[in-house]
Coordinates of N, CA and C in Angstrom, one line a residue:
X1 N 35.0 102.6 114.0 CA 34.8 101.6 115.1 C 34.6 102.3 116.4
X2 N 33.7 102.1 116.7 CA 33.3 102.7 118.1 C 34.1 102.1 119.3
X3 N 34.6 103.2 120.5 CA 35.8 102.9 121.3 C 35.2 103.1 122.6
X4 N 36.0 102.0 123.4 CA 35.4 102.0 124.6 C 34.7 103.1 125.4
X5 N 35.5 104.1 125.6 CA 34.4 105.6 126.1 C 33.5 106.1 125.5
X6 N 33.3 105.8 124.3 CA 31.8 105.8 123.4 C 31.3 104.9 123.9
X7 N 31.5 103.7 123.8 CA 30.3 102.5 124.7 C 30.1 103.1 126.1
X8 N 30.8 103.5 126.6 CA 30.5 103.6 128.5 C 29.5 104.7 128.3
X9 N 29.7 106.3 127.8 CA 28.6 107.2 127.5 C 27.6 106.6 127.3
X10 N 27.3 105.5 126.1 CA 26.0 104.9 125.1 C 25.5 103.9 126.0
X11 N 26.3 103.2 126.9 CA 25.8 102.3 128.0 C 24.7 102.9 129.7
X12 N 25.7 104.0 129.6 CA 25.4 105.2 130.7 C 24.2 106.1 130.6
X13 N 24.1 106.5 129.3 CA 22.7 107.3 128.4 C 21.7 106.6 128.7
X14 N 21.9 105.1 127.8 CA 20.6 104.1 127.6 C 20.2 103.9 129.4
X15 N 21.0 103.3 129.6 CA 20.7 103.2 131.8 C 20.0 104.0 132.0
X16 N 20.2 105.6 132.1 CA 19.2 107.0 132.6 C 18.2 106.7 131.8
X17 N 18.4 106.6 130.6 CA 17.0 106.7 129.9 C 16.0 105.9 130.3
X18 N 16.5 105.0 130.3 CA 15.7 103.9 130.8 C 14.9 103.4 132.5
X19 N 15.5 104.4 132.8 CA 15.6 104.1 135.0 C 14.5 104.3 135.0
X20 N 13.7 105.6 134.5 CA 12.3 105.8 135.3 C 11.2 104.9 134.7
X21 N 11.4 103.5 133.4 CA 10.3 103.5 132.9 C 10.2 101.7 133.7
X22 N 8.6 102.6 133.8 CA 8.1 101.4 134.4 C 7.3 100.5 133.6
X23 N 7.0 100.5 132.5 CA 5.9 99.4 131.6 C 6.5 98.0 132.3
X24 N 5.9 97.3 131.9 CA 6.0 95.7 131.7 C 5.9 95.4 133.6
X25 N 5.9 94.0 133.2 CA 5.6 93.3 134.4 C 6.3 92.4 135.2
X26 N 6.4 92.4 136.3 CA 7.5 90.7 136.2 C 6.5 89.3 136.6
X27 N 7.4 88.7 135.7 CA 6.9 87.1 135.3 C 5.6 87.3 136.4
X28 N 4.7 86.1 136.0 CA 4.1 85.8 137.6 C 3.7 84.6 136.9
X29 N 3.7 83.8 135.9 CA 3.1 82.7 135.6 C 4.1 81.2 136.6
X30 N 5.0 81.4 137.1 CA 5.4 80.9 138.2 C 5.6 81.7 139.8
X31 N 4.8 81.6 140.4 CA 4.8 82.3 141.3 C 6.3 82.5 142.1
X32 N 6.6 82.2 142.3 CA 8.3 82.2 142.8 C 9.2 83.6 142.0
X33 N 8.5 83.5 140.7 CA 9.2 85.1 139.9 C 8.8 86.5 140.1
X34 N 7.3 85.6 140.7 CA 6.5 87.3 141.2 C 6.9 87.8 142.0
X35 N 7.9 87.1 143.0 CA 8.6 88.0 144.1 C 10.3 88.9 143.6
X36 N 10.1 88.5 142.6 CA 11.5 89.3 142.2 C 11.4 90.7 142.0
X37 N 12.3 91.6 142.7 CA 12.4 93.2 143.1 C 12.3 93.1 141.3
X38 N 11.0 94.2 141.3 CA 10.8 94.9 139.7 C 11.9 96.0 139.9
X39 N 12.2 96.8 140.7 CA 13.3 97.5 140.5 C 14.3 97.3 140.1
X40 N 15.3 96.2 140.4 CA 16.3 95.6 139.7 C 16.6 96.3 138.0
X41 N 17.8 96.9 138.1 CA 18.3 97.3 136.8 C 19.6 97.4 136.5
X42 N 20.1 96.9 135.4 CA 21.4 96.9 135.4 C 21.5 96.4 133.7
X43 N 22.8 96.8 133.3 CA 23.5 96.4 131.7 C 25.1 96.7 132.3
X44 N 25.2 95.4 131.1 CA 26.9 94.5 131.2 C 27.0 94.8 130.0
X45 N 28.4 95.0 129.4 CA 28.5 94.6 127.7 C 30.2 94.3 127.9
X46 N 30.4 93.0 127.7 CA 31.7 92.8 127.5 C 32.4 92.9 126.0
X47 N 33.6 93.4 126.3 CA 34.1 94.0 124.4 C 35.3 93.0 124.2
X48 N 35.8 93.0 123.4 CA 36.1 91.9 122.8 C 37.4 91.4 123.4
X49 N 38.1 92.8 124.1 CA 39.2 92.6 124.6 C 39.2 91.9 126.3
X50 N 37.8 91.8 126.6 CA 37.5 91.4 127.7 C 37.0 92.6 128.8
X51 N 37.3 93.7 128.4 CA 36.3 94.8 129.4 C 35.4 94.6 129.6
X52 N 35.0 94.9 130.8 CA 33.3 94.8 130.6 C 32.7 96.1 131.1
X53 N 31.7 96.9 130.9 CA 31.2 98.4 130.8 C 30.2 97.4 131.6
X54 N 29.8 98.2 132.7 CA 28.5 98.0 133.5 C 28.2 99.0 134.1
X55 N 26.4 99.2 134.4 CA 25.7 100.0 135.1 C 24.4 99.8 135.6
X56 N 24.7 100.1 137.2 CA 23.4 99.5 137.6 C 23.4 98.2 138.2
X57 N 22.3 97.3 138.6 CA 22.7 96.4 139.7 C 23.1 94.8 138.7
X58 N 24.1 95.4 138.3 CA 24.3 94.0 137.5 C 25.8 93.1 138.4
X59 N 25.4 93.5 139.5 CA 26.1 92.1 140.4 C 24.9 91.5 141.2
X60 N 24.0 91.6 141.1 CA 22.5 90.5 141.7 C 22.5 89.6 140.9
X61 N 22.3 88.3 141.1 CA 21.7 87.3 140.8 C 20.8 87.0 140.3
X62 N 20.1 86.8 139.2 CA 18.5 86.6 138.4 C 18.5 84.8 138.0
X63 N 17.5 84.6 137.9 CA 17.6 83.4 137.1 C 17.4 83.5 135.4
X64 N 18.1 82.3 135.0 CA 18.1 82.6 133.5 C 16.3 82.5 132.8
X65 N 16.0 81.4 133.4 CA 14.6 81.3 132.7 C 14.6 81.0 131.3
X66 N 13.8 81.7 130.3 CA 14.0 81.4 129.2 C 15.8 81.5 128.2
X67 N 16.2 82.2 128.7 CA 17.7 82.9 128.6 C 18.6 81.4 128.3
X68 N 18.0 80.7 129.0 CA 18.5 79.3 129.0 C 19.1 78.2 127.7
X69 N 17.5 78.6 126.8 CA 17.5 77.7 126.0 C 18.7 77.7 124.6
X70 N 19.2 79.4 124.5 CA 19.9 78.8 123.0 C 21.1 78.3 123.9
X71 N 21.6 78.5 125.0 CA 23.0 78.0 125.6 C 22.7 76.3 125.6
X72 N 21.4 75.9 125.7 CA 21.2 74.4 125.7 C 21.8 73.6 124.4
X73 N 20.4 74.5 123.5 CA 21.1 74.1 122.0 C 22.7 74.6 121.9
X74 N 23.0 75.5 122.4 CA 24.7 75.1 121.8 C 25.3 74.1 122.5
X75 N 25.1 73.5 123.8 CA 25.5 72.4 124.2 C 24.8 71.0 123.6
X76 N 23.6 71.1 123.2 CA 23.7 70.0 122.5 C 24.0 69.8 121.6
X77 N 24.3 70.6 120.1 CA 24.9 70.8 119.1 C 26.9 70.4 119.3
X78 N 27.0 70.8 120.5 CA 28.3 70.4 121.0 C 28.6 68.8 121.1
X79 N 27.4 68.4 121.9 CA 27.6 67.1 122.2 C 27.4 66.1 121.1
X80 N 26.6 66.3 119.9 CA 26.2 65.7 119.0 C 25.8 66.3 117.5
X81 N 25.9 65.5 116.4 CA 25.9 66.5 115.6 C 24.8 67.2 114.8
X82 N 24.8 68.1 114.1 CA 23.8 68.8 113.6 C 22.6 67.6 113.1
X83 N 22.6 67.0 112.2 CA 21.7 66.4 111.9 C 20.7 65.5 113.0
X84 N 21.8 64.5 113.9 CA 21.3 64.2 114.7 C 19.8 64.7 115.7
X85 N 20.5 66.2 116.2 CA 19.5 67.0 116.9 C 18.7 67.7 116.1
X86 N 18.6 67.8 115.0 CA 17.5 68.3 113.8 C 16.7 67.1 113.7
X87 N 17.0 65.9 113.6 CA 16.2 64.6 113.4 C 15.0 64.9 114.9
X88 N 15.3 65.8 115.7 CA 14.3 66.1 116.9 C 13.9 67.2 117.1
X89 N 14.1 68.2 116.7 CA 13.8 69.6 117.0 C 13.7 70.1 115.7
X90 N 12.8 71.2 114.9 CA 12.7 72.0 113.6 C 14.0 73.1 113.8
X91 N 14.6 74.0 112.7 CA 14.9 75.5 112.5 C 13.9 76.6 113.0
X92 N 12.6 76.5 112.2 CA 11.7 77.4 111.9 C 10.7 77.9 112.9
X93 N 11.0 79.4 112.5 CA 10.4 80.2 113.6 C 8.5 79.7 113.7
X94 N 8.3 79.4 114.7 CA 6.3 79.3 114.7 C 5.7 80.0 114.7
X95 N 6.1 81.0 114.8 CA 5.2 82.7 115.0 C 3.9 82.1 115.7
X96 N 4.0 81.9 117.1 CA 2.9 81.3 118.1 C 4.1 82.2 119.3
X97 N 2.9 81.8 120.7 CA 3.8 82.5 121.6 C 4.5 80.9 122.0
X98 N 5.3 81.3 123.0 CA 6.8 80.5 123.6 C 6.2 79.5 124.2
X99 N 4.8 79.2 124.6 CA 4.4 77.9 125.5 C 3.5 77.1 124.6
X100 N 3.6 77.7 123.2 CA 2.1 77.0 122.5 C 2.2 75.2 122.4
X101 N 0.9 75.1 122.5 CA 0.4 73.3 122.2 C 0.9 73.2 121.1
X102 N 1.7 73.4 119.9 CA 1.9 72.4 118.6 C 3.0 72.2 118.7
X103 N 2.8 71.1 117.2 CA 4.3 70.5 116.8 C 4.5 71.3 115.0
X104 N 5.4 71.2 114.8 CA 5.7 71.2 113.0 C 5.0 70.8 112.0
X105 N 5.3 70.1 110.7 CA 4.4 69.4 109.8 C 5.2 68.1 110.0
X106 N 6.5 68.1 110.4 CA 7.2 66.2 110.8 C 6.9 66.2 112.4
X107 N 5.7 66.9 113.2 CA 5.5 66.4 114.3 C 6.5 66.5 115.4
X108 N 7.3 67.6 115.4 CA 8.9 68.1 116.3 C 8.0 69.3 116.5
X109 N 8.9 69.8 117.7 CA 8.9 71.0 118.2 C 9.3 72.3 116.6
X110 N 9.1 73.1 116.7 CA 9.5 74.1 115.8 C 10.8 74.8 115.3
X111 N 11.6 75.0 117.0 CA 12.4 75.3 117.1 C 13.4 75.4 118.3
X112 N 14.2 75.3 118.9 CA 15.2 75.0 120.2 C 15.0 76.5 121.0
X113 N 13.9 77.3 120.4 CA 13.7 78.8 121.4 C 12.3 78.8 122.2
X114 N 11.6 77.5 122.0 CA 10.4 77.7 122.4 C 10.4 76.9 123.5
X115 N 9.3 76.4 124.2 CA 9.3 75.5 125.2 C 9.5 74.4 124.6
X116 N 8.5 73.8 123.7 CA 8.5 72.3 123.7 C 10.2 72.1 123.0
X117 N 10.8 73.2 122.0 CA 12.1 72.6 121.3 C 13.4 72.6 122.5
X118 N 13.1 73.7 123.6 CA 14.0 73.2 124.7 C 13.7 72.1 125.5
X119 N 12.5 71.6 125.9 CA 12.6 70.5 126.1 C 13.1 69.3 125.7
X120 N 13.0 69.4 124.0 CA 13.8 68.2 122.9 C 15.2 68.4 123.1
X121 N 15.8 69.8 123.0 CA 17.4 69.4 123.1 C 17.6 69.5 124.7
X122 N 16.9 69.8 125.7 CA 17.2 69.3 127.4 C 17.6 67.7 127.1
X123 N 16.2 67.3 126.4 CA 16.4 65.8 126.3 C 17.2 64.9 126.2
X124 N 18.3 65.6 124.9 CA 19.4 65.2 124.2 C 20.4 65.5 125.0
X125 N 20.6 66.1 126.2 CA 22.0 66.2 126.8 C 22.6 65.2 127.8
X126 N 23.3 64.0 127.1 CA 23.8 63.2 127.9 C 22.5 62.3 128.4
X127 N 21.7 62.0 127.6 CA 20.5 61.2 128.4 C 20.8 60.0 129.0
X128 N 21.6 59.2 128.8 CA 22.8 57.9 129.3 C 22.9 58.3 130.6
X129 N 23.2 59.1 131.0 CA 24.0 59.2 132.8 C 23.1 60.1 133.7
X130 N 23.8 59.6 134.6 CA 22.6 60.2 135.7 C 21.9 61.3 135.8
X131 N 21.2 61.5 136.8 CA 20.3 63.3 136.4 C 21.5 64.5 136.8
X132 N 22.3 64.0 138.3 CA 23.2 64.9 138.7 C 24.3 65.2 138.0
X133 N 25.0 64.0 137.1 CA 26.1 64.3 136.0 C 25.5 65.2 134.8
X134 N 24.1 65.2 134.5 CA 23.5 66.2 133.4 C 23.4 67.3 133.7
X135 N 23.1 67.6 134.9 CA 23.1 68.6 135.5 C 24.0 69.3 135.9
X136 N 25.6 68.8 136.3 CA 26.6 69.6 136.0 C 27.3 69.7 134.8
X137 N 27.0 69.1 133.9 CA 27.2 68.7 132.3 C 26.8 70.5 132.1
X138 N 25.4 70.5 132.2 CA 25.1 72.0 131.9 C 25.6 73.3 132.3
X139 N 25.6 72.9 134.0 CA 26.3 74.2 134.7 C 27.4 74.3 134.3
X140 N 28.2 73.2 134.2 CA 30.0 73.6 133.7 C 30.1 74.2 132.5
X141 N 29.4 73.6 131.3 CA 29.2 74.3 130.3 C 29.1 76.2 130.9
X142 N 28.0 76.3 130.8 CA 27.9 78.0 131.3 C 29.1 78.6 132.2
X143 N 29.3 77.8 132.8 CA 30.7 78.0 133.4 C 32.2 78.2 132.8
X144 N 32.1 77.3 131.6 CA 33.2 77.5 131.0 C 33.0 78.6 129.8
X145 N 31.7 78.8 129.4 CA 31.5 79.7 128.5 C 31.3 81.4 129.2
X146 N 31.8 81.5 130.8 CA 31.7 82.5 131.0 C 33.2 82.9 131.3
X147 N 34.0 82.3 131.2 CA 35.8 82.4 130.7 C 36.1 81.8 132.3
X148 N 35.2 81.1 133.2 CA 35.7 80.5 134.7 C 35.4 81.7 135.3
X149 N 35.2 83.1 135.1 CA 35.4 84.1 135.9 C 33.9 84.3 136.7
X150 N 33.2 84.0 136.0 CA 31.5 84.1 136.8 C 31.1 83.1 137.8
X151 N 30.1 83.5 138.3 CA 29.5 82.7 139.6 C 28.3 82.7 139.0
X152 N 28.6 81.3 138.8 CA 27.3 80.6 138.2 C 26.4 80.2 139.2
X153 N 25.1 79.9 139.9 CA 24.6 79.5 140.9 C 23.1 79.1 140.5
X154 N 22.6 78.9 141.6 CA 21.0 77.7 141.6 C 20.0 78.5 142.4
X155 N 19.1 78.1 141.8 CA 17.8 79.1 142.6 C 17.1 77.7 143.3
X156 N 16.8 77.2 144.0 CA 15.8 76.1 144.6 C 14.8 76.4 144.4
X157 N 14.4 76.8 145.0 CA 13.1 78.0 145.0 C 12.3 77.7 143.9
X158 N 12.8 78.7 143.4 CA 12.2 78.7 141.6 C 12.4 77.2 141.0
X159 N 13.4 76.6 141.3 CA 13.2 75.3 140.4 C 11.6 74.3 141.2
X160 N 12.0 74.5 142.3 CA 10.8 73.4 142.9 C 9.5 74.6 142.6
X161 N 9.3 75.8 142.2 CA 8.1 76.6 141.6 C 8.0 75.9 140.3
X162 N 8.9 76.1 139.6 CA 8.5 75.5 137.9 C 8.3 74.1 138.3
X163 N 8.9 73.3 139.0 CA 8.1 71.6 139.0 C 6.8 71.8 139.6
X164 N 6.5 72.6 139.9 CA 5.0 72.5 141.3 C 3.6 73.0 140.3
X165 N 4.5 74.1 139.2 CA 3.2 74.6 138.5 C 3.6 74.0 136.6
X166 N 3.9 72.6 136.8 CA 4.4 72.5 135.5 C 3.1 71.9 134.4
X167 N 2.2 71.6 135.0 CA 1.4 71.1 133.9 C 1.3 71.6 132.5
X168 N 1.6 72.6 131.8 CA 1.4 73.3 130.9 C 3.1 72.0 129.7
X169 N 3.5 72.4 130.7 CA 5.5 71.6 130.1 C 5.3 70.7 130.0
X170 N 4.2 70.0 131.4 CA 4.4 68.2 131.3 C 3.1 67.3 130.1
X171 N 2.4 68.6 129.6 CA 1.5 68.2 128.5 C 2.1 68.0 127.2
X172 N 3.0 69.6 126.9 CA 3.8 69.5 126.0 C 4.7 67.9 125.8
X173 N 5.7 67.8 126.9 CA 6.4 66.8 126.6 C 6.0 65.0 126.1
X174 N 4.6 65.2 127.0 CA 4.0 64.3 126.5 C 2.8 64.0 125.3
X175 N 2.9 64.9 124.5 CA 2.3 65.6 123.1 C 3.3 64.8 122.3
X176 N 4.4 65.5 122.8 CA 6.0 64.5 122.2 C 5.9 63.7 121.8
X177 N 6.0 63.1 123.0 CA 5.9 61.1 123.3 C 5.5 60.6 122.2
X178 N 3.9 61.4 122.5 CA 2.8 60.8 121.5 C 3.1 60.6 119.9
X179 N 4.1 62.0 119.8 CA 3.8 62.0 117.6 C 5.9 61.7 118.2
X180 N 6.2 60.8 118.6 CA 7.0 60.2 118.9 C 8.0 61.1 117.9
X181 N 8.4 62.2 118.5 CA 9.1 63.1 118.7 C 10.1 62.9 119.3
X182 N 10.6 62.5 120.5 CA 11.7 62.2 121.5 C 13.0 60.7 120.8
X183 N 13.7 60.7 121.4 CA 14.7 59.5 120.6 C 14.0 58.1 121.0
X184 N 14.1 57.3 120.1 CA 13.6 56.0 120.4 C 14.0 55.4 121.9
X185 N 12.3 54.7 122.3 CA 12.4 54.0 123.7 C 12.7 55.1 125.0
X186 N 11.9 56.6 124.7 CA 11.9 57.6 125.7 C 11.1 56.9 126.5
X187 N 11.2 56.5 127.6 CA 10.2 56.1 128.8 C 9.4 57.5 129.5
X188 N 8.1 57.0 130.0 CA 8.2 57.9 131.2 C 8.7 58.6 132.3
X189 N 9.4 57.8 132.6 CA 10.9 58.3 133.6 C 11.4 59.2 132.9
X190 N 12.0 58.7 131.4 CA 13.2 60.1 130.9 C 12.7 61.1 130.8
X191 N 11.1 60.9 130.7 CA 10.6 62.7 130.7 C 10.5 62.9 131.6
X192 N 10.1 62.3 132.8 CA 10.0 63.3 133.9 C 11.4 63.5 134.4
X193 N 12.5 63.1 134.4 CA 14.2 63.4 134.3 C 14.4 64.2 133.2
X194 N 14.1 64.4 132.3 CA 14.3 65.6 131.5 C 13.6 66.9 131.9
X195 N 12.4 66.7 132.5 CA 11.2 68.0 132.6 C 12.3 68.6 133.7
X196 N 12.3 68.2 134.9 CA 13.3 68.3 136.2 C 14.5 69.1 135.4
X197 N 15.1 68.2 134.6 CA 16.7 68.8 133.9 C 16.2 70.3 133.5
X198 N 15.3 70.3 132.8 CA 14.6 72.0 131.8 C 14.5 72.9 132.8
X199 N 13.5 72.1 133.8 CA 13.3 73.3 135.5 C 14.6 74.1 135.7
X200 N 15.5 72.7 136.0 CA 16.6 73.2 136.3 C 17.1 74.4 135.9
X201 N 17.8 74.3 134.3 CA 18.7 74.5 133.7 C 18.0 76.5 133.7
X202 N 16.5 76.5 133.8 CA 15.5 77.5 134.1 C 16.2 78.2 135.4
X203 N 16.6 77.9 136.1 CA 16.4 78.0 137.7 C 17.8 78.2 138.0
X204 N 19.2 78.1 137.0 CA 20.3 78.5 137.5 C 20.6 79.8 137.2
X205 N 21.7 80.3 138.1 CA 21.4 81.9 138.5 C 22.8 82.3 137.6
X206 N 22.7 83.6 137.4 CA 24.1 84.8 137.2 C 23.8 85.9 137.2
X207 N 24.8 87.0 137.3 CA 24.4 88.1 137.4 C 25.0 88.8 136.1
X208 N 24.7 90.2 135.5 CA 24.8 91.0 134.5 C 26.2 90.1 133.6
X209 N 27.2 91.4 134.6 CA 28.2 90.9 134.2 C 28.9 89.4 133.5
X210 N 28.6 88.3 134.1 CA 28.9 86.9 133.8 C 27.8 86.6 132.5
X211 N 26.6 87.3 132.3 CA 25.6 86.9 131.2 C 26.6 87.7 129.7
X212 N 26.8 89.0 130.2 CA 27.9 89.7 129.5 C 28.9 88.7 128.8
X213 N 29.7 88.3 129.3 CA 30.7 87.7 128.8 C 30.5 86.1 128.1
X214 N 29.1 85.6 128.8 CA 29.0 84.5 127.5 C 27.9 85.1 126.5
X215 N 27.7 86.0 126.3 CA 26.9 86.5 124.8 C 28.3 86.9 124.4

């Protein structure tokens, strides 16, 4: 079993190795991400005893973005039970990329990792109560799943970017509608109160460390 000063070296290696490489890009399909410092680098790994090994700028702030979605599905799985949220969303991987136009062969999203299946379980969280009780419904969740010790926070910004450039989300959801995907009697309102909720839940912030401790 590999021991903490073996992780800190293997955490510390990978970091250097990694500092000078520049490939990839940052996001720009919402403009609001294109301004995010591409320099930003940093790794957290919390161990089971609660250490946490970090390096690099992992006390900044990022938004979750896609990061989002399995923490959804574990809160909706929380709130309700497996079958329920299967009766709306597939298992199965779509081997498509993460924004594609389809549904399954029963007409659902594919799976709770893509856009349209995080919009199905956004859907399902507490849809009964207001938008602002859903909305801390989610942040406490992440909050409690980071042991209370993290600083969970909100990007505005980026949330009013993803509502400003959402047409790609607000087709999907209403693709939904259509092969009546969503729970019986979704109105137009609940989706655009759910699309908002997804923005959101996109758009709340943490830094290394606190992402550390809830994986």
């Amino acid at each position: 079993m590999i021991g903490n000063q073996e992780l800190k070296e293997f955490i510390e290696s990978t970091y250097l190795n990694l500092l000078e490489n520049q490939e990839g890009e940052v996001a720009d399909y919402i403009p609001q991400l294109k301004k995010v410092n591409p320099e930003l680098f940093g790794i957290s790994a919390c161990l089971l005893d609660g250490t946490i090994i970090s390096k690099g700028d992992t006390d900044k702030q990022f938004c979750l973005q896609s990061c989002a979605k399995p923490l959804t599905y574990c809160l909706a799985r929380e709130l309700s039970d497996l079958k329920k949220v299967h009766q709306h969303v597939g298992y199965e991987p779509s081997g498509r990329a993460f924004n594609s136009f389809c549904l399954n062969n029963d007409n659902l999203p594919h799976n709770p990792l893509i856009n349209a299946g995080a919009i199905m379980t956004t859907a399902l969280i507490e849809n009964d109560k207001e938008p602002a009780d859903r909305f801390e419904c989610i942040k406490d969740f992440y909050q409690n799943m980071s042991g209370n010790t993290g600083m969970i926070g909100f990007e505005n910004s980026v949330f009013l970017s993803e509502k400003h450039h959402a047409d790609r989300n607000t087709s999907l959801a209403y693709y939904m509608k259509e092969n009546k995907a969503f729970p019986e009697g979704f109105s137009p309102t609940d989706i655009q109160r759910t699309l908002d909720l997804y923005f959101q839940t996109c758009s709340i912030t943490l830094d290394c460390k606190t992402a550390s401790i809830i994986c």
